Amino acid sequence: MGKRIGILTSGGDCPGLNMVIRTVVSHATLTYDWEVLGIPYATQGLLEQKATTLSLHGLDLHGIDPLLNMGGTILGSINKGDTRAQAKDIIAGYEALELDALIGIGGDGSLAILRELASQGNWNFVAIPKTIDNDIAFTERSIGFDTAVNTVTDALNRLACTAASHDRVMVVEVMGRTAGHLALQAGIAGGADIILIPEIPYSFTKICQKLRELRDHSIRKFAVIVVAEGAKTTTGEISCYTDSLGEVRLRGIGQYITEQLPFCREKQLDIRLTILGHVQRGGIPSAWDRIMAAAFGKAAIDLVAQEQFDHMVAWRNGEVVSVPLELVIDQSPSLVSPQSCLIQTARSLGIYVGES
Ligand code: F6P
C-alpha cells in the first residue's frame, strides 16, 4: 500500500526550501507512488490538523516550475511557540493526518524539538538540515548557506565601490548566531579588510592598527569591516538583548563597533554602518543550494523507503550521507575552527580576523 508522507519547514526560512519540497514530492510520487502532504507552519499545522496534498502538477505554473528559484517556503514556518505544552495535541495531529512518516526541514533548534515530539509520539521522522548559519553538526553544508554567502558577497562588492568613492570605512553586520561561517566566507569572497567572528575575539587596538595601515601605507583609502552578529571582544563583550519571550537575541554589534572605533574619531574618518539583516535570508536560491536541496530531498525519501528513521541527511565529502539525529542534537553547533584553512587564508590575504 502507498505511504502518506508529511513534510514541514520549521524555524527561520532560507533559500532552497522550496526545492527540497519539490524534490520530495517528485521522488515520492514518481518513484514510489506515495502521497505527500504539505503541513503549513510546522508544528502549528499538526496542532490544527491542517495539510494539503502536494502534487507535481499543482506545483507547476503553466509547465514552468516556480519552486526552482523561489526563496522562502510555500509551507510557511514558525520559530516560536510552546511545543512542550502542546505536545499531546501536536502528536494527535500526526495521527489524525494518518501519516506514515514525517520529513522535517529545520535548523538545530527545530530539529531538537521535532525529534522530541517524534520520540514521544512514535513518529517515523527524517530530518533535513537548513540554515544560513551553517552551524548544524555532522553536515558540512546546510541548505540556504551558499545563497546567503553570495548575497553578503554581493552586498560587500556594492559597498566597496561606494566606500572607495568617499574614502569611507564601511561596517557591515551579518547574521550567523554563534557561528562565523557566513561572515568569514563572504568576507573573503567580498574583499573585506577586517572580519570579526564569534569564534575569535577581536581587539579595538588591532582594528585601529589595521585601519591606520590602510590609511597610511596603502593605495586603498577605504576599508570594509564585516562583523558577525555574535562577535566578541577579547574581554568577552557581545551585543544582545532579551526579547519579550525571555530569549536572548544578538543585536547591535555593528552599532557598537561603529561607535567604539577611536581611530576613526581621532582621524575624523567617515564611517557608515550597514546591517544586512533579513536580506540574507531571502532571494533566489543559488545553483548549489538547489542541487543540494534536490539531493537531500531525494535521500530523505529513500530513508523513509528503507525505514531508516530518526536520522538526518547530511553533506560529507561530496556525498549525501545519513546521521543518527541523536548525535546531531547532542553535539554543539559546528563553529569556525581558529586553525581552519579559511582562517589561515584570510590572514594570508592580510585580513584582520581577530587575535591569533
Ligand atoms: O538562524 C538563522 C538566523 O537568521 C540567524 O542568523 C539570526 O540570528 C536569526 O535567525 C534571526 O531570527 P529571526 O528571524 O527570528 O529574527
Tab-separated table of C-alpha atoms and ligand atoms in Angstrom:
chain	number	residue	atom	x	y	z
A	1	MET	CA	0.000	0.000	0.000
A	2	GLY	CA	1.247	3.514	-0.822
A	3	LYS	CA	2.577	5.619	2.022
A	4	ARG	CA	1.427	9.041	3.099
A	5	ILE	CA	4.366	11.336	3.921
A	6	GLY	CA	4.095	14.677	5.711
A	7	ILE	CA	6.569	17.471	5.052
A	8	LEU	CA	7.074	20.686	7.016
A	9	THR	CA	9.560	23.553	7.269
A	10	SER	CA	10.444	24.798	10.741
A	11	GLY	CA	12.475	27.697	12.197
A	12	GLY	CA	13.945	30.614	10.245
A	13	ASP	CA	13.437	30.312	6.493
A	14	CYS	CA	16.185	30.382	3.854
A	15	PRO	CA	16.516	29.994	0.096
A	16	GLY	CA	16.325	26.407	-1.181
A	17	LEU	CA	13.455	25.112	0.968
A	18	ASN	CA	11.013	25.049	-1.945
A	19	MET	CA	13.446	22.998	-3.982
A	20	VAL	CA	13.519	20.374	-1.209
A	21	ILE	CA	9.722	20.280	-1.175
A	22	ARG	CA	9.640	19.969	-4.968
A	23	THR	CA	12.101	17.053	-4.941
A	24	VAL	CA	10.374	15.239	-2.103
A	25	VAL	CA	7.061	15.433	-3.984
A	26	SER	CA	8.649	14.401	-7.252
A	27	HIS	CA	10.629	11.436	-5.894
A	28	ALA	CA	7.847	10.214	-3.594
A	29	THR	CA	5.190	10.312	-6.308
A	30	LEU	CA	7.192	9.282	-9.383
A	31	THR	CA	9.448	6.631	-7.832
A	32	TYR	CA	7.270	5.235	-5.055
A	33	ASP	CA	3.732	6.346	-5.905
A	34	TRP	CA	3.314	7.806	-2.410
A	35	GLU	CA	1.217	10.771	-1.349
A	36	VAL	CA	2.899	13.875	0.115
A	37	LEU	CA	1.047	16.173	2.495
A	38	GLY	CA	2.383	19.696	2.979
A	39	ILE	CA	1.893	20.763	6.594
A	40	PRO	CA	1.629	24.541	6.997
A	41	TYR	CA	3.577	26.452	9.647
A	42	ALA	CA	5.401	23.426	11.050
A	43	THR	CA	4.002	22.147	14.384
A	44	GLN	CA	1.163	24.697	14.125
A	45	GLY	CA	-0.193	22.761	11.125
A	46	LEU	CA	-0.016	19.478	13.053
A	47	LEU	CA	-1.710	21.110	16.023
A	48	GLU	CA	-4.541	22.343	13.824
A	49	GLN	CA	-4.523	19.084	11.826
A	50	LYS	CA	-4.164	21.032	8.583
A	51	ALA	CA	-2.439	19.713	5.470
A	52	THR	CA	-2.662	19.904	1.695
A	53	THR	CA	-1.815	17.154	-0.753
A	54	LEU	CA	1.113	18.333	-2.881
A	55	SER	CA	1.159	17.150	-6.471
A	56	LEU	CA	3.721	17.889	-9.158
A	57	HIS	CA	1.043	19.411	-11.376
A	58	GLY	CA	-0.230	21.573	-8.558
A	59	LEU	CA	3.286	22.961	-8.111
A	60	ASP	CA	3.655	23.925	-11.795
A	61	LEU	CA	2.691	27.230	-13.369
A	62	HIS	CA	1.829	26.567	-16.995
A	63	GLY	CA	4.577	23.964	-17.199
A	64	ILE	CA	7.146	26.218	-15.523
A	65	ASP	CA	8.221	25.240	-12.072
A	66	PRO	CA	8.431	28.343	-9.840
A	67	LEU	CA	9.730	26.301	-6.902
A	68	LEU	CA	13.125	26.006	-8.556
A	69	ASN	CA	14.004	29.622	-7.944
A	70	MET	CA	11.629	30.885	-5.298
A	71	GLY	CA	13.032	31.884	-1.897
A	72	GLY	CA	11.111	31.356	1.362
A	73	THR	CA	8.883	28.342	1.875
A	74	ILE	CA	5.480	27.686	0.320
A	75	LEU	CA	4.563	25.849	3.535
A	76	GLY	CA	5.275	28.765	5.884
A	77	SER	CA	7.349	28.355	9.024
A	78	ILE	CA	7.387	29.305	12.692
A	79	ASN	CA	10.229	29.687	15.152
A	80	LYS	CA	8.372	30.200	18.382
A	81	GLY	CA	5.602	28.586	20.414
A	82	ASP	CA	5.444	26.355	23.461
A	83	THR	CA	5.655	22.948	21.767
A	84	ARG	CA	6.227	21.191	25.123
A	85	ALA	CA	2.898	22.390	26.496
A	86	GLN	CA	1.148	21.497	23.223
A	87	ALA	CA	2.965	18.196	22.623
A	88	LYS	CA	-0.114	15.999	23.138
A	89	ASP	CA	-2.160	17.883	20.532
A	90	ILE	CA	0.715	18.096	18.059
A	91	ILE	CA	1.210	14.338	18.327
A	92	ALA	CA	-2.530	13.837	17.865
A	93	GLY	CA	-2.195	15.840	14.620
A	94	TYR	CA	0.310	13.348	13.184
A	95	GLU	CA	-2.140	10.545	13.947
A	96	ALA	CA	-5.217	12.394	12.662
A	97	LEU	CA	-3.489	13.125	9.362
A	98	GLU	CA	-2.675	9.390	9.148
A	99	LEU	CA	0.954	9.986	8.329
A	100	ASP	CA	3.289	7.043	7.754
A	101	ALA	CA	6.331	9.295	8.090
A	102	LEU	CA	7.263	12.943	8.531
A	103	ILE	CA	10.104	14.868	6.884
A	104	GLY	CA	11.118	17.973	8.841
A	105	ILE	CA	13.404	20.627	7.353
A	106	GLY	CA	14.956	22.689	10.130
A	107	GLY	CA	17.935	24.105	11.975
A	108	ASP	CA	19.360	22.577	15.151
A	109	GLY	CA	16.725	24.114	17.464
A	110	SER	CA	13.766	22.961	15.348
A	111	LEU	CA	15.248	19.518	14.794
A	112	ALA	CA	15.713	19.018	18.547
A	113	ILE	CA	12.059	19.939	19.171
A	114	LEU	CA	10.793	17.735	16.336
A	115	ARG	CA	12.914	14.808	17.485
A	116	GLU	CA	11.500	15.067	20.998
A	117	LEU	CA	7.948	15.077	19.615
A	118	ALA	CA	8.815	12.183	17.308
A	119	SER	CA	10.114	10.073	20.164
A	120	GLN	CA	7.081	10.857	22.373
A	121	GLY	CA	4.627	10.220	19.546
A	122	ASN	CA	6.444	7.284	17.963
A	123	TRP	CA	6.697	9.127	14.657
A	124	ASN	CA	8.714	7.897	11.716
A	125	PHE	CA	10.810	11.017	11.421
A	126	VAL	CA	13.548	12.053	8.964
A	127	ALA	CA	15.346	15.419	9.151
A	128	ILE	CA	16.888	17.713	6.530
A	129	PRO	CA	19.328	20.457	7.679
A	130	LYS	CA	18.836	24.072	6.653
A	131	THR	CA	20.214	27.338	7.983
A	132	ILE	CA	22.123	30.313	6.640
A	133	ASP	CA	24.337	29.972	9.754
A	134	ASN	CA	25.739	26.607	8.530
A	135	ASP	CA	26.205	25.575	12.144
A	136	ILE	CA	24.471	22.169	12.227
A	137	ALA	CA	26.802	19.433	13.420
A	138	PHE	CA	27.716	16.450	11.210
A	139	THR	CA	26.945	18.183	7.925
A	140	GLU	CA	29.491	20.276	6.066
A	141	ARG	CA	26.729	22.269	4.412
A	142	SER	CA	23.156	23.208	5.208
A	143	ILE	CA	20.559	24.442	2.749
A	144	GLY	CA	20.489	28.237	2.442
A	145	PHE	CA	24.094	28.888	3.419
A	146	ASP	CA	25.541	29.114	-0.089
A	147	THR	CA	22.905	31.620	-1.230
A	148	ALA	CA	23.454	33.736	1.890
A	149	VAL	CA	27.233	33.771	1.258
A	150	ASN	CA	26.529	35.010	-2.285
A	151	THR	CA	24.076	37.643	-1.032
A	152	VAL	CA	26.534	39.017	1.513
A	153	THR	CA	29.393	38.896	-1.021
A	154	ASP	CA	27.283	40.879	-3.484
A	155	ALA	CA	26.490	43.454	-0.779
A	156	LEU	CA	30.210	43.777	0.051
A	157	ASN	CA	31.056	44.376	-3.628
A	158	ARG	CA	28.467	47.128	-3.782
A	159	LEU	CA	29.602	48.703	-0.533
A	160	ALA	CA	33.275	48.630	-1.568
A	161	CYS	CA	32.507	50.801	-4.628
A	162	THR	CA	30.757	53.491	-2.666
A	163	ALA	CA	33.312	53.247	0.172
A	164	ALA	CA	36.116	53.800	-2.348
A	165	SER	CA	34.412	56.850	-3.829
A	166	HIS	CA	34.255	58.569	-0.441
A	167	ASP	CA	37.283	57.081	1.350
A	168	ARG	CA	34.937	55.624	3.946
A	169	VAL	CA	35.022	52.859	6.484
A	170	MET	CA	32.055	50.555	5.985
A	171	VAL	CA	30.960	48.372	8.879
A	172	VAL	CA	28.710	45.543	7.681
A	173	GLU	CA	26.799	43.453	10.231
A	174	VAL	CA	25.853	39.943	9.155
A	175	MET	CA	23.866	37.124	10.764
A	176	GLY	CA	25.141	33.724	11.888
A	177	ARG	CA	24.268	33.487	15.605
A	178	THR	CA	27.277	31.987	17.403
A	179	ALA	CA	28.956	30.847	14.176
A	180	GLY	CA	31.179	32.932	11.910
A	181	HIS	CA	30.945	30.820	8.722
A	182	LEU	CA	28.816	33.352	6.846
A	183	ALA	CA	30.917	36.380	7.820
A	184	LEU	CA	34.198	34.586	7.129
A	185	GLN	CA	33.339	33.111	3.735
A	186	ALA	CA	31.553	36.201	2.411
A	187	GLY	CA	34.264	38.422	3.888
A	188	ILE	CA	36.992	36.575	1.984
A	189	ALA	CA	34.956	36.470	-1.243
A	190	GLY	CA	33.908	40.120	-0.932
A	191	GLY	CA	37.377	41.547	-0.217
A	192	ALA	CA	36.880	42.618	3.416
A	193	ASP	CA	39.820	44.143	5.319
A	194	ILE	CA	38.595	43.039	8.725
A	195	ILE	CA	36.356	40.074	9.599
A	196	LEU	CA	35.124	39.704	13.158
A	197	ILE	CA	33.568	36.367	14.120
A	198	PRO	CA	32.319	34.888	17.408
A	199	GLU	CA	34.961	32.146	17.496
A	200	ILE	CA	37.970	34.511	17.578
A	201	PRO	CA	37.899	37.508	19.929
A	202	TYR	CA	38.941	40.845	18.474
A	203	SER	CA	40.656	43.897	19.918
A	204	PHE	CA	39.905	47.507	19.063
A	205	THR	CA	43.614	48.281	19.183
A	206	LYS	CA	44.234	45.817	16.347
A	207	ILE	CA	41.285	47.047	14.326
A	208	CYS	CA	42.643	50.601	14.597
A	209	GLN	CA	46.130	49.398	13.682
A	210	LYS	CA	44.755	47.750	10.549
A	211	LEU	CA	42.806	50.880	9.579
A	212	ARG	CA	45.912	53.006	10.178
A	213	GLU	CA	47.981	50.706	7.956
A	214	LEU	CA	45.447	51.005	5.168
A	215	ARG	CA	45.250	54.755	5.568
A	216	ASP	CA	48.995	55.391	5.684
A	217	HIS	CA	50.629	52.622	3.694
A	218	SER	CA	48.209	51.561	1.015
A	219	ILE	CA	46.674	52.974	-2.088
A	220	ARG	CA	43.384	51.788	-0.644
A	221	LYS	CA	41.893	54.656	1.342
A	222	PHE	CA	38.736	52.892	2.356
A	223	ALA	CA	38.018	49.836	4.462
A	224	VAL	CA	35.325	47.207	4.766
A	225	ILE	CA	34.735	45.596	8.155
A	226	VAL	CA	32.471	42.540	8.230
A	227	VAL	CA	31.175	41.762	11.679
A	228	ALA	CA	29.169	38.668	12.598
A	229	GLU	CA	26.280	39.382	14.958
A	230	GLY	CA	27.829	37.199	17.687
A	231	ALA	CA	31.377	38.633	17.549
A	232	LYS	CA	33.144	39.100	20.902
A	233	THR	CA	35.885	41.392	22.154
A	234	THR	CA	38.913	39.918	23.907
A	235	THR	CA	37.178	40.780	27.156
A	236	GLY	CA	34.099	38.792	26.126
A	237	GLU	CA	31.671	41.621	25.288
A	238	ILE	CA	28.837	40.799	22.897
A	239	SER	CA	25.795	42.871	21.887
A	240	CYS	CA	22.440	41.367	22.723
A	241	TYR	CA	19.051	41.973	24.299
A	242	THR	CA	16.326	39.831	25.851
A	243	ASP	CA	13.091	39.740	23.854
A	244	SER	CA	9.525	39.696	25.200
A	245	LEU	CA	9.614	35.865	25.391
A	246	GLY	CA	12.743	35.984	27.540
A	247	GLU	CA	15.024	34.813	24.730
A	248	VAL	CA	18.469	36.359	24.397
A	249	ARG	CA	18.885	37.734	20.874
A	250	LEU	CA	22.044	39.008	19.266
A	251	ARG	CA	21.696	42.570	18.069
A	252	GLY	CA	23.644	45.810	17.865
A	253	ILE	CA	27.237	44.700	17.293
A	254	GLY	CA	27.603	46.838	14.151
A	255	GLN	CA	26.473	49.932	16.022
A	256	TYR	CA	28.796	49.105	18.913
A	257	ILE	CA	31.829	48.729	16.628
A	258	THR	CA	30.947	51.910	14.767
A	259	GLU	CA	30.708	53.899	17.980
A	260	GLN	CA	33.792	52.403	19.566
A	261	LEU	CA	36.308	52.997	16.805
A	262	PRO	CA	38.534	55.633	18.391
A	263	PHE	CA	40.900	55.786	15.411
A	264	CYS	CA	38.024	56.829	13.176
A	265	ARG	CA	37.076	59.637	15.505
A	266	GLU	CA	40.657	60.720	16.004
A	267	LYS	CA	41.341	60.847	12.256
A	268	GLN	CA	37.846	62.035	11.517
A	269	LEU	CA	37.278	59.073	9.245
A	270	ASP	CA	33.923	58.832	7.667
A	271	ILE	CA	32.302	55.661	8.950
A	272	ARG	CA	28.989	54.130	7.886
A	273	LEU	CA	27.072	51.138	9.147
A	274	THR	CA	25.021	48.653	7.072
A	275	ILE	CA	23.007	45.970	8.840
A	276	LEU	CA	22.173	43.365	6.204
A	277	GLY	CA	19.506	41.737	8.414
A	278	HIS	CA	16.881	39.522	6.817
A	279	VAL	CA	18.030	40.407	3.291
A	280	GLN	CA	20.415	37.500	3.952
A	281	ARG	CA	17.532	35.073	4.324
A	282	GLY	CA	15.765	35.954	1.097
A	283	GLY	CA	16.384	35.809	-2.611
A	284	ILE	CA	16.723	33.290	-5.378
A	285	PRO	CA	18.480	30.113	-4.204
A	286	SER	CA	21.932	29.642	-5.721
A	287	ALA	CA	22.551	26.751	-8.105
A	288	TRP	CA	24.460	24.931	-5.365
A	289	ASP	CA	21.656	25.296	-2.807
A	290	ARG	CA	19.204	23.924	-5.376
A	291	ILE	CA	21.437	20.978	-6.200
A	292	MET	CA	21.971	20.123	-2.547
A	293	ALA	CA	18.269	20.627	-1.789
A	294	ALA	CA	17.447	18.144	-4.551
A	295	ALA	CA	19.995	15.611	-3.293
A	296	PHE	CA	18.746	15.971	0.310
A	297	GLY	CA	15.075	15.681	-0.701
A	298	LYS	CA	15.740	12.532	-2.699
A	299	ALA	CA	17.842	10.986	0.088
A	300	ALA	CA	15.201	11.757	2.734
A	301	ILE	CA	12.534	9.902	0.753
A	302	ASP	CA	14.915	6.963	0.286
A	303	LEU	CA	15.486	6.876	4.063
A	304	VAL	CA	11.715	6.604	4.536
A	305	ALA	CA	11.639	3.760	1.991
A	306	GLN	CA	14.427	1.974	3.894
A	307	GLU	CA	12.650	2.705	7.207
A	308	GLN	CA	15.793	4.363	8.496
A	309	PHE	CA	14.064	6.823	10.787
A	310	ASP	CA	15.398	9.183	13.443
A	311	HIS	CA	18.162	10.174	11.009
A	312	MET	CA	19.233	13.409	9.332
A	313	VAL	CA	20.563	13.594	5.791
A	314	ALA	CA	23.932	15.349	5.673
A	315	TRP	CA	26.573	16.524	3.207
A	316	ARG	CA	30.001	14.959	3.734
A	317	ASN	CA	32.935	14.648	1.310
A	318	GLY	CA	30.861	15.388	-1.766
A	319	GLU	CA	28.144	12.868	-0.935
A	320	VAL	CA	24.834	12.703	0.893
A	321	VAL	CA	25.057	10.523	3.981
A	322	SER	CA	22.678	9.919	6.890
A	323	VAL	CA	23.495	10.580	10.533
A	324	PRO	CA	21.555	9.434	13.633
A	325	LEU	CA	19.665	12.506	14.840
A	326	GLU	CA	20.658	11.769	18.407
A	327	LEU	CA	24.296	12.525	17.528
A	328	VAL	CA	23.371	15.783	15.809
A	329	ILE	CA	21.240	17.032	18.701
A	330	ASP	CA	23.796	16.088	21.368
A	331	GLN	CA	26.622	17.798	19.544
A	332	SER	CA	27.343	21.522	19.980
A	333	PRO	CA	26.911	23.728	16.912
A	334	SER	CA	29.561	23.470	14.238
A	335	LEU	CA	31.752	26.574	14.541
A	336	VAL	CA	34.708	28.023	12.646
A	337	SER	CA	37.930	26.482	13.885
A	338	PRO	CA	40.534	29.189	14.562
A	339	GLN	CA	43.061	26.805	12.933
A	340	SER	CA	40.969	26.202	9.799
A	341	CYS	CA	42.345	26.736	6.327
A	342	LEU	CA	39.915	29.580	5.705
A	343	ILE	CA	41.160	31.494	8.748
A	344	GLN	CA	44.725	30.951	7.559
A	345	THR	CA	43.678	32.028	4.073
A	346	ALA	CA	42.104	35.212	5.419
A	347	ARG	CA	45.276	36.002	7.371
A	348	SER	CA	47.415	35.328	4.301
A	349	LEU	CA	45.335	37.934	2.470
A	350	GLY	CA	46.190	40.469	5.188
A	351	ILE	CA	42.671	40.406	6.633
A	352	TYR	CA	42.434	41.006	10.384
A	353	VAL	CA	40.319	38.126	11.739
A	354	GLY	CA	40.801	38.642	15.452
A	355	GLU	CA	43.559	37.652	17.816
A	356	SER	CA	45.688	34.670	16.846
B	1	F6P	O1	19.369	31.051	12.438
B	1	F6P	C1	19.133	31.836	11.322
B	1	F6P	C2	19.058	33.285	11.695
B	1	F6P	O2	18.870	34.011	10.501
B	1	F6P	C3	20.247	33.815	12.498
B	1	F6P	O3	21.363	34.053	11.695
B	1	F6P	C4	19.625	35.034	13.126
B	1	F6P	O4	20.270	35.359	14.351
B	1	F6P	C5	18.218	34.601	13.405
B	1	F6P	O5	17.935	33.541	12.514
B	1	F6P	C6	17.192	35.687	13.226
B	1	F6P	O6	15.970	35.181	13.640
B	1	F6P	P1	14.584	35.927	13.423
B	1	F6P	O7	14.155	35.664	12.017
B	1	F6P	O8	13.705	35.288	14.421
B	1	F6P	O9	14.816	37.379	13.662
